[in-house]
Short mmCIF file of C-alpha atoms in Angstrom, two decimals:
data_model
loop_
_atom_site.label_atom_id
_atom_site.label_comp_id
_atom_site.label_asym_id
_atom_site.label_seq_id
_atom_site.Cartn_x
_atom_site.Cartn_y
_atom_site.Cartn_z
CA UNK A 29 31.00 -78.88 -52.05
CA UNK A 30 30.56 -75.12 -52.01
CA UNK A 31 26.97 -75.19 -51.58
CA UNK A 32 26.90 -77.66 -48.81
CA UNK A 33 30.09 -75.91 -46.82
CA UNK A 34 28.17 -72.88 -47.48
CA UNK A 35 25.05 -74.09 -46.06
CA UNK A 36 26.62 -75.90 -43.21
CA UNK A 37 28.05 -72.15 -42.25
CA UNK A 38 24.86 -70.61 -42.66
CA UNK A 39 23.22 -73.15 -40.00
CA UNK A 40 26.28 -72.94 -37.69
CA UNK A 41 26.12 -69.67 -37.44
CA UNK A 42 22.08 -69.10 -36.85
CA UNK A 43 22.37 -71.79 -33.92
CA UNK A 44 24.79 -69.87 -32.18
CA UNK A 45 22.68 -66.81 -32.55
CA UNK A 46 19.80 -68.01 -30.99
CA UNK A 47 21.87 -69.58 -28.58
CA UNK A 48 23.00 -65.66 -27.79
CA UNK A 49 20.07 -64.65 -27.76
CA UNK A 50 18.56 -66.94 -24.95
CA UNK A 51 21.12 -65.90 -22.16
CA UNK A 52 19.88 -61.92 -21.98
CA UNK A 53 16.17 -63.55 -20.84
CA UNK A 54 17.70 -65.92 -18.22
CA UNK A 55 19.81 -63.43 -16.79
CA UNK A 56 16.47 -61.19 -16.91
CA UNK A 57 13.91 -63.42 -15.34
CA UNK A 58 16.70 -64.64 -12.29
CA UNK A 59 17.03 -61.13 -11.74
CA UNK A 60 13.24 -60.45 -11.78
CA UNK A 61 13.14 -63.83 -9.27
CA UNK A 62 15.39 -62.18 -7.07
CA UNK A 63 13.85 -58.98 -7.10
CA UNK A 64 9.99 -60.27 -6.49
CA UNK A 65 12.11 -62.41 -3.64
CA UNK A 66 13.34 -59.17 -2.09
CA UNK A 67 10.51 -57.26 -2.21
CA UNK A 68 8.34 -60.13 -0.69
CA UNK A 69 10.83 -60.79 2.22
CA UNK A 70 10.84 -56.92 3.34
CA UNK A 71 7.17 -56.64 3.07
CA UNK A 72 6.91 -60.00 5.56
CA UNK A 73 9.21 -58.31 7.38
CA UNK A 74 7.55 -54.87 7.46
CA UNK A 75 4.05 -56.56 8.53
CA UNK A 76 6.43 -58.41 11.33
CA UNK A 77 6.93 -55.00 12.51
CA UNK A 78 3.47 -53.53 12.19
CA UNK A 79 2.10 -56.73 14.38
CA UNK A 80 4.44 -56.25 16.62
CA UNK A 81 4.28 -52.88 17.80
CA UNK A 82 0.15 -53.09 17.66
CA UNK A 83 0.50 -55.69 20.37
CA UNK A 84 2.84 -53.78 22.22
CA UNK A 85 0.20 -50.60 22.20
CA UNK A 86 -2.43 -52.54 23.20
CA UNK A 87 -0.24 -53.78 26.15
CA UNK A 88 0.63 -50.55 27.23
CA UNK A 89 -2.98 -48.76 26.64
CA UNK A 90 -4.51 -51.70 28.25
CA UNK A 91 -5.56 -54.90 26.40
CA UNK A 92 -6.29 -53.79 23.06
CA UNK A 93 -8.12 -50.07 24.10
CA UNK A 94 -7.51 -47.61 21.99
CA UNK A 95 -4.54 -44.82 22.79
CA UNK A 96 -7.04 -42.01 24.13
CA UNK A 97 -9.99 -43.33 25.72
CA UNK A 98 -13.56 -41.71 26.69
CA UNK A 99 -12.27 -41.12 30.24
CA UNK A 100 -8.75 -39.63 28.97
CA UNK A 101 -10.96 -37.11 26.68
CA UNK A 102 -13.14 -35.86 29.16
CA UNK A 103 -10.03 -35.10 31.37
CA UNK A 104 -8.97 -33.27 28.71
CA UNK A 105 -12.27 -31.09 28.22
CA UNK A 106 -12.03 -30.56 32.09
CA UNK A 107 -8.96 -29.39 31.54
CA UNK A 108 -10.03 -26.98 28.82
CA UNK A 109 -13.14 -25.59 31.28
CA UNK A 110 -10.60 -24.74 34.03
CA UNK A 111 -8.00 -23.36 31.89
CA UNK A 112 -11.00 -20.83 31.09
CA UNK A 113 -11.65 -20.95 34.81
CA UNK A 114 -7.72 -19.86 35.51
CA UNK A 115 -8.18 -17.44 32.97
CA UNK A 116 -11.18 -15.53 33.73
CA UNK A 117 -9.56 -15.53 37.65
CA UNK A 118 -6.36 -13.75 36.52
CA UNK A 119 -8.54 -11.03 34.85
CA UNK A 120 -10.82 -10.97 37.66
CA UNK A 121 -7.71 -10.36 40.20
CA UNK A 122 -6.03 -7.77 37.64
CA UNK A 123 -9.18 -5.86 38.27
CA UNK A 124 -9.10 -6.28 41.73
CA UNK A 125 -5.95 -5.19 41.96
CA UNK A 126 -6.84 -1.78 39.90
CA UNK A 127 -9.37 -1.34 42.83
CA UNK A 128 -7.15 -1.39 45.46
CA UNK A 129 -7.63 -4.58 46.75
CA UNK A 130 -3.74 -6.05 47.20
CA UNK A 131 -2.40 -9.25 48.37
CA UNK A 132 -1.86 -8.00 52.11
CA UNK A 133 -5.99 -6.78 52.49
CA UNK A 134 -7.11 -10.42 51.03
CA UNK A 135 -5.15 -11.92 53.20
CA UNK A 136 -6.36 -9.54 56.40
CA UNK A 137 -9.16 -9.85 54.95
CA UNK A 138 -9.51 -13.78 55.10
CA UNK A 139 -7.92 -13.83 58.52
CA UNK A 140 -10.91 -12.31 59.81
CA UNK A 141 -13.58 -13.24 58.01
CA UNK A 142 -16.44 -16.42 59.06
CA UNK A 143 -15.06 -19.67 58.48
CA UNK A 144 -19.08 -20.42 58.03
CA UNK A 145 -20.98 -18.80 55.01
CA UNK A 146 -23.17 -16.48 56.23
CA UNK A 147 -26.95 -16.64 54.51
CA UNK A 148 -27.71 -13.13 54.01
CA UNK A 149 -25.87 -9.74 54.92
CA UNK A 150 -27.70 -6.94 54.78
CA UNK A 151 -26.85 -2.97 54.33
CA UNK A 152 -29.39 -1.05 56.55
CA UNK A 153 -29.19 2.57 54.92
CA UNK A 154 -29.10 5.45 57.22
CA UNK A 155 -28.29 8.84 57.49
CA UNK A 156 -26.81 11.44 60.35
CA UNK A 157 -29.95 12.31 61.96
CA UNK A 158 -31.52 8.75 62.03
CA UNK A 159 -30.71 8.24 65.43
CA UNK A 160 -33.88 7.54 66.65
CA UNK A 161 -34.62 4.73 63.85
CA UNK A 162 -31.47 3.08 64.41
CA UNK A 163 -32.29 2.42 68.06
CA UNK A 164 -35.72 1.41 67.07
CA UNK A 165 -34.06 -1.34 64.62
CA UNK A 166 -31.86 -2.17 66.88
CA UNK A 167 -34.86 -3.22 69.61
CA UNK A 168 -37.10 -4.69 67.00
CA UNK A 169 -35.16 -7.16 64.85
CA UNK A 170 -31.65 -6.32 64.52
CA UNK A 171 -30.09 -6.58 68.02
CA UNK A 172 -27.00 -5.58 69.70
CA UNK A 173 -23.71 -6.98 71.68
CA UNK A 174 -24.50 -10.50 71.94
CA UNK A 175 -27.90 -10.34 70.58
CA UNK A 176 -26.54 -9.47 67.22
CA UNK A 177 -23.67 -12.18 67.09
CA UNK A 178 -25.88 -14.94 67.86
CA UNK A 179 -28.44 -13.53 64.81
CA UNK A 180 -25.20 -14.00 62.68
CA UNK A 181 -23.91 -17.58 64.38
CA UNK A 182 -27.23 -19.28 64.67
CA UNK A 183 -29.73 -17.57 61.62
CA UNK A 184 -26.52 -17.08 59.03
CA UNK A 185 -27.87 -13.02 58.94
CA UNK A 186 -25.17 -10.25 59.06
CA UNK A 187 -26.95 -6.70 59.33
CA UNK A 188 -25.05 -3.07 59.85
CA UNK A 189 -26.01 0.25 59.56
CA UNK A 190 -24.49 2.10 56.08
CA UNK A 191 -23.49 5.75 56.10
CA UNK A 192 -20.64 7.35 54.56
CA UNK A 193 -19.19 10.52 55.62
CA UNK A 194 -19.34 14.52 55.77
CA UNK A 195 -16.73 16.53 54.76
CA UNK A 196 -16.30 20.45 55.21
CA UNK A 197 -16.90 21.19 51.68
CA UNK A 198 -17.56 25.03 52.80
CA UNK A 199 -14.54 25.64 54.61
CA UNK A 200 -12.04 24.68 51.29
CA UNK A 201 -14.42 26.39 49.11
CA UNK A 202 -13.31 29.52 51.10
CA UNK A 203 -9.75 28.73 51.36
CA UNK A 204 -9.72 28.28 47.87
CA UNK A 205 -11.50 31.47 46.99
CA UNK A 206 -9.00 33.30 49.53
CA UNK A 207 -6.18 31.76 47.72
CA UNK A 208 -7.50 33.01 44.02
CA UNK A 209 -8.12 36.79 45.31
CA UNK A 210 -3.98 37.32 46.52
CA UNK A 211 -1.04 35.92 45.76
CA UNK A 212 -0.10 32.74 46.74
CA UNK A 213 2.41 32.69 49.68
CA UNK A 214 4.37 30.31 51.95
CA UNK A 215 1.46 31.03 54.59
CA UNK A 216 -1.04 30.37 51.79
CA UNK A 217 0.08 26.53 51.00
CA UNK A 218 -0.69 25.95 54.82
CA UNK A 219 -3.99 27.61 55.21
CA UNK A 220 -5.00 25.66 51.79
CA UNK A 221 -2.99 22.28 53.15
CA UNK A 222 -5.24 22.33 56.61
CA UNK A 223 -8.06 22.61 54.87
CA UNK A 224 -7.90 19.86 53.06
CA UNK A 225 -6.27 17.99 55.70
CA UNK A 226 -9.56 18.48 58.04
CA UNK A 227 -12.18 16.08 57.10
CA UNK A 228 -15.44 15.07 59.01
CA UNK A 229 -17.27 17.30 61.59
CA UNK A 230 -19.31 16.94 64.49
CA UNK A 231 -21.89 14.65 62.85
CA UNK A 232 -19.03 12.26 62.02
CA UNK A 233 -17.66 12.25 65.25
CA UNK A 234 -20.95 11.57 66.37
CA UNK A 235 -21.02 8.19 64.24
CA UNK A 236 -18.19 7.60 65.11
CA UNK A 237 -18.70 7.32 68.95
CA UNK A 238 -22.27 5.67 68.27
CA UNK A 239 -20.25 2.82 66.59
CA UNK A 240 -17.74 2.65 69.14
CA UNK A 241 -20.45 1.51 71.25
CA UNK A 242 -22.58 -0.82 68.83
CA UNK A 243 -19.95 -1.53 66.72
CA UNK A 244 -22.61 -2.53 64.07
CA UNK A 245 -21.72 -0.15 60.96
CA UNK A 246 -19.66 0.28 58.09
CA UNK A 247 -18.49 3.72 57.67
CA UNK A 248 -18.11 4.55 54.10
CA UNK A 249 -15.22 7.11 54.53
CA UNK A 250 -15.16 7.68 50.40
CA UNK A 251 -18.26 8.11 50.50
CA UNK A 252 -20.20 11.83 51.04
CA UNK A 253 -23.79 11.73 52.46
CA UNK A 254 -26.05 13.67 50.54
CA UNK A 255 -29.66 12.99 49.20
CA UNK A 256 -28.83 12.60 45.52
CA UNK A 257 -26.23 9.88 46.35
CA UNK A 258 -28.19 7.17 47.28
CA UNK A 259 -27.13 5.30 44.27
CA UNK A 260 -23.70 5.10 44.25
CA UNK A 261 -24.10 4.21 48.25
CA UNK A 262 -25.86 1.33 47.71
CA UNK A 263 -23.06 -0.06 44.96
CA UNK A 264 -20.20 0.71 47.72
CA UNK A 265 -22.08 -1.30 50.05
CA UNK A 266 -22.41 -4.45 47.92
CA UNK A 267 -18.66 -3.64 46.83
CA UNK A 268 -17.84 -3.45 50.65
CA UNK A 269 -19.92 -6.28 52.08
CA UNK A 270 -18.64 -8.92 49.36
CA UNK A 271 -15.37 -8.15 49.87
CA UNK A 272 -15.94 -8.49 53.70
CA UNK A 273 -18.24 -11.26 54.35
CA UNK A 274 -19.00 -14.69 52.72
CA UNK A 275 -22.34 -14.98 52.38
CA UNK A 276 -25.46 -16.58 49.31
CA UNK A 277 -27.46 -13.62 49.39
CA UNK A 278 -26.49 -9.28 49.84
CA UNK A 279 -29.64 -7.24 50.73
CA UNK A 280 -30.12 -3.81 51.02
CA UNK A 281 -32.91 -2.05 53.41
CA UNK A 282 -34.20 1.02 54.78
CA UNK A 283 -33.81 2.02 58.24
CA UNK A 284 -37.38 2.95 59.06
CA UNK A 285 -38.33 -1.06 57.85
CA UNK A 286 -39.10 -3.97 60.32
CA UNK A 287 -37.83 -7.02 59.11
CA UNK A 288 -39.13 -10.60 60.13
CA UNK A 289 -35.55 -12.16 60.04
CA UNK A 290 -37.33 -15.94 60.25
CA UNK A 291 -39.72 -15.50 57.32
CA UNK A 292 -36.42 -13.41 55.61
CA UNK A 293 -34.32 -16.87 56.31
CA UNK A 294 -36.71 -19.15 55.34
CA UNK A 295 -37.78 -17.40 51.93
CA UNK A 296 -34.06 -16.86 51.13
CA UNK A 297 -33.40 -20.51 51.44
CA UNK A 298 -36.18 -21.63 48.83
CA UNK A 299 -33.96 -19.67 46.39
CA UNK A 300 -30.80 -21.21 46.78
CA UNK A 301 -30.87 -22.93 43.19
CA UNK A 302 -31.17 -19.79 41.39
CA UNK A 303 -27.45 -18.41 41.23
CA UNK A 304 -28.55 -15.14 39.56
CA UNK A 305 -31.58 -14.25 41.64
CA UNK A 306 -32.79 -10.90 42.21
CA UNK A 307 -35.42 -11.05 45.06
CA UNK A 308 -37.76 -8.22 46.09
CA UNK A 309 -41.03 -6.71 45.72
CA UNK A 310 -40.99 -6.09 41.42
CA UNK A 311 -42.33 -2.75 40.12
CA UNK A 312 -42.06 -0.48 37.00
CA UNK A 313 -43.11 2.77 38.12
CA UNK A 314 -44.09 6.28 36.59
CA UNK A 315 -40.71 8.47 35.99
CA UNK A 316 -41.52 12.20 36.34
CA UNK A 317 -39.83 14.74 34.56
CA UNK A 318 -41.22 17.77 36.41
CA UNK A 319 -37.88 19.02 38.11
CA UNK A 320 -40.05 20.42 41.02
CA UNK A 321 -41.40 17.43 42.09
CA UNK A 322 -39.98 15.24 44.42
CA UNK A 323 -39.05 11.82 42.08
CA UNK A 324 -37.42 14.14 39.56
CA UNK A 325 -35.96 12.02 37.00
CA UNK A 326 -32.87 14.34 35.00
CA UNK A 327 -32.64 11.50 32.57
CA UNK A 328 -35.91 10.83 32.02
CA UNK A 329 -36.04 10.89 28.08
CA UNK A 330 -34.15 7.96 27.68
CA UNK A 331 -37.63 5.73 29.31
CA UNK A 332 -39.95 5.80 26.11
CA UNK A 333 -43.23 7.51 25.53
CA UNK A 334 -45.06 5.71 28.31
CA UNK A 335 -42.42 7.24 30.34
CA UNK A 336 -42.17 4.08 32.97
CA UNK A 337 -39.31 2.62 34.09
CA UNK A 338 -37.93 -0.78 33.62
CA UNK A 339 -38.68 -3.65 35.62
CA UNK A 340 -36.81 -3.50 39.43
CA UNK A 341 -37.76 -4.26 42.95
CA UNK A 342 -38.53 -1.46 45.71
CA UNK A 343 -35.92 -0.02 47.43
CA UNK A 344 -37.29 -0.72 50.58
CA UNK A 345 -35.68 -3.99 50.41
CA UNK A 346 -34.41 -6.12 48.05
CA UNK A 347 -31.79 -8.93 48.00
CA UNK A 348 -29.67 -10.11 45.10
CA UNK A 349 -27.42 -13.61 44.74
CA UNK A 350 -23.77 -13.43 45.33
CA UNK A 351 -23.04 -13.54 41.82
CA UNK A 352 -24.62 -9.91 41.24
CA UNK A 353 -23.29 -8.41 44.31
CA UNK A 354 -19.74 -9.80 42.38
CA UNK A 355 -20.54 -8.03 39.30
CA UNK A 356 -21.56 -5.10 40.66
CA UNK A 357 -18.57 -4.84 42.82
CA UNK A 358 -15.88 -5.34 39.87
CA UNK A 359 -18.17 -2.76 37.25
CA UNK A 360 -18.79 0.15 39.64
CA UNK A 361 -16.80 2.23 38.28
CA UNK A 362 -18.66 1.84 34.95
CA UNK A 363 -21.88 1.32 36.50
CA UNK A 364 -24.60 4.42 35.72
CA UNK A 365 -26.66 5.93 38.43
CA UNK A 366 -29.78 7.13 38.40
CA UNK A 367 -32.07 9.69 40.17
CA UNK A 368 -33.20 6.44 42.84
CA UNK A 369 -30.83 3.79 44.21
CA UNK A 370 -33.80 0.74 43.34
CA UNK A 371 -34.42 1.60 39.96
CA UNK A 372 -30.26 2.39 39.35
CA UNK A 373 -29.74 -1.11 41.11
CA UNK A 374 -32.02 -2.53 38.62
CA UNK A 375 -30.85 -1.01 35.31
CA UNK A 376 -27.01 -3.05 36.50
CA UNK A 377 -28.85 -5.89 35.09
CA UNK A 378 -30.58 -5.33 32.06
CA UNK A 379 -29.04 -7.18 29.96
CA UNK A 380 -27.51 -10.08 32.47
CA UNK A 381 -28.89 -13.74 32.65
CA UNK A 382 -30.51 -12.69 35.59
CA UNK A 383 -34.21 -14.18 37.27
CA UNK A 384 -35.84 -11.53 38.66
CA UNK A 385 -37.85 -12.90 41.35
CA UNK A 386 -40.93 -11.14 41.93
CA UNK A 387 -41.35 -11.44 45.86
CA UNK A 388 -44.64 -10.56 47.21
CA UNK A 389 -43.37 -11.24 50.77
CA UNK A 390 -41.21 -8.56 50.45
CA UNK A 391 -43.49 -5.87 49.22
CA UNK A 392 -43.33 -3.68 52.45
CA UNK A 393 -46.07 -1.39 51.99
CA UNK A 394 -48.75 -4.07 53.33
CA UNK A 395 -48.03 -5.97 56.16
CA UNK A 396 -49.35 -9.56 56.26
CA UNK A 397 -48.63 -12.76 57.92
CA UNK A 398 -45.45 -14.80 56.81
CA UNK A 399 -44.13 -11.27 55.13
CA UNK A 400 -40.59 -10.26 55.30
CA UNK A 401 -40.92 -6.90 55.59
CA UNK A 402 -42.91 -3.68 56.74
CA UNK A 403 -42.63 0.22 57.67
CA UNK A 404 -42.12 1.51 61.16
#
């Protein structure tokens, strides 16, 4: 009886165990149901979502192309360039405006200035005593009154004399003297204020009148006329005339040169693809260093053993792009001069992506037929 009660025990209480056991796993794998459920249902529900908003951005970005297309990325790289554009302005006008060149002038300057770009203008370089060769250009090629206006209107050609001015350097060199030898006085300030105050003489006067007749120059007035200051005439010119006029091509020229202005129009407009042309009648040249003779170079060292200068065209004449006369208008104050306005000219751009264009036409030494240019 004991044995058997004792194994019926035993067995009762194993099945009941095992039994126990059994309800830890169910509970387990619903939970694990439930949970692989779940997880299931929100990533339906997620890829729900995804579909949903790729239709809707290929709705909006037009059937199915993508968010930034080809067209949208090249307006943005054109928007890049003229960001650059914008910026390379604003430092352009800041150094206008160091120059002098203020809101009021542009616009005075714009109100009278051709609605039409002219072709050419052209700086005919002369000094006080050139009368005679400015009435001979004048009768040959350049024209007056209504003569001139109708080269401008009809060929696209601008030409003026150049000259700057003379002041009475001798007459404040003695004031000034004066003033050093005695005390300074009341009377003294006056005497040295006049002086300075009087500017020009009878030579300018004298230009002065001519023009008021011609009206075909530009008066440098910060400019003094002497013959070492060729160079820095020439770059006040191009700073003048692109400041004035609207034009492809700036050209400077001697007064005692005949210009063809037909063959000058016609070459010019061959050229019109180059941007950065500099046109004339290419030469090197020997540079002297003998200060008694009449090329004296004072910085002729710096031009090698062969002593010969660089590559430029002869001053007679030579015409540059609009782009140069720009460059050389917003560096002049930087801009070295040499002993000769054609070879200074030419030095501005060494080192510019600039196509020097040699120009037999406008080698004025030899006159022959279709040629631009030749001496009176």
């Amino acid at each position: 009886m004991l044995g058997g009660s004792a194994s019926k025990g035993a067995g009762s209480r194993g099945s009941s165990s095992g039994y126990g056991s059994r309800i830890p796993t169910l509970l387990f794998s619903m939970f694990a149901t439930f949970a692989s459920i779940y997880v299931a249902g929100r990533l339906w529900q997620d890829s729900q979502h995804r579909v949903y908003l790729i239709k809707e951005l290929d709705r909006i970005t037009g059937q199915g192309q993508s968010a930034i297309s080809v067209e949208d990325t090249l307006k943005i790289i054109a928007c890049r360039e003229q960001q650059k554009k914008l910026s390379a302005l604003e430092m352009e006008l800041g150094s206008a405006k160091q120059e002098g060149f203020t809101a009021d002038s542009l616009a005075e300057n714009d109100a009278t200035r051709p609605k039409k770009r002219q072709l050419v203008v052209l700086g005919i370089m002369t000094v006080f005593n050139h009368k005679n060769n400015r009435d001979a250009v004048r009768k040959a090629w350049m024209g007056s009154g209504a003569t001139l206006k109708k080269m401008e209107m009809d060929k696209g050609i601008t030409a003026r004399f150049v000259i700057g001015r003379r002041y009475l350097v001798f007459v404040c060199v003695f004031c000034l003297m004066f003033l050093m030898q005695m005390e300074l006085r009341q009377g003294d300030h006056l005497v040295l204020l006049s002086c300075s105050a009087k500017r020009g003489d009878t030579l300018d006067r004298t230009i002065d009148s001519e023009n008021k007749q011609t009206d075909d120059f530009i008066i440098l007035d910060d400019h003094v006329e002497s013959t070492d200051g060729l160079s820095k005439k020439a770059k006040l010119f191009f700073a003048h005339a692109i400041h004035k006029w609207d034009a492809e091509y700036y050209g400077k020229v001697n007064d005692n040169i005949y210009v063809n202005i037909d063959a000058l129009g016609a070459t010019l407009a061959t050229y019109l693809n180059k941007p950065r042309a500099y046109i004339g009648c290419m030469k090197s040249g020997e540079v002297f260093s003998e200060r008694n003779h009449k090329w004296y170079e004072p910085d002729w060292w710096k031009f090698g053993d062969r002593k010969s200068y660089f590559r430029h065209a002869s001053g007679e004449m030579y015409v540059m792009s609009r782009a140069l006369a720009k460059f050389i208008s917003i560096n002049r104050s930087v801009l070295r001069s040499y002993a000769h306005d054609d070879v200074s000219t030419g030095s501005w751009f060494i080192g510019l992506d600039v196509q020097h264009v040699d120009e037999a036409k406008f080698c004025c030494s030899s006159w022959s037929s279709g040629a631009i240019c030749a001496g009176v």
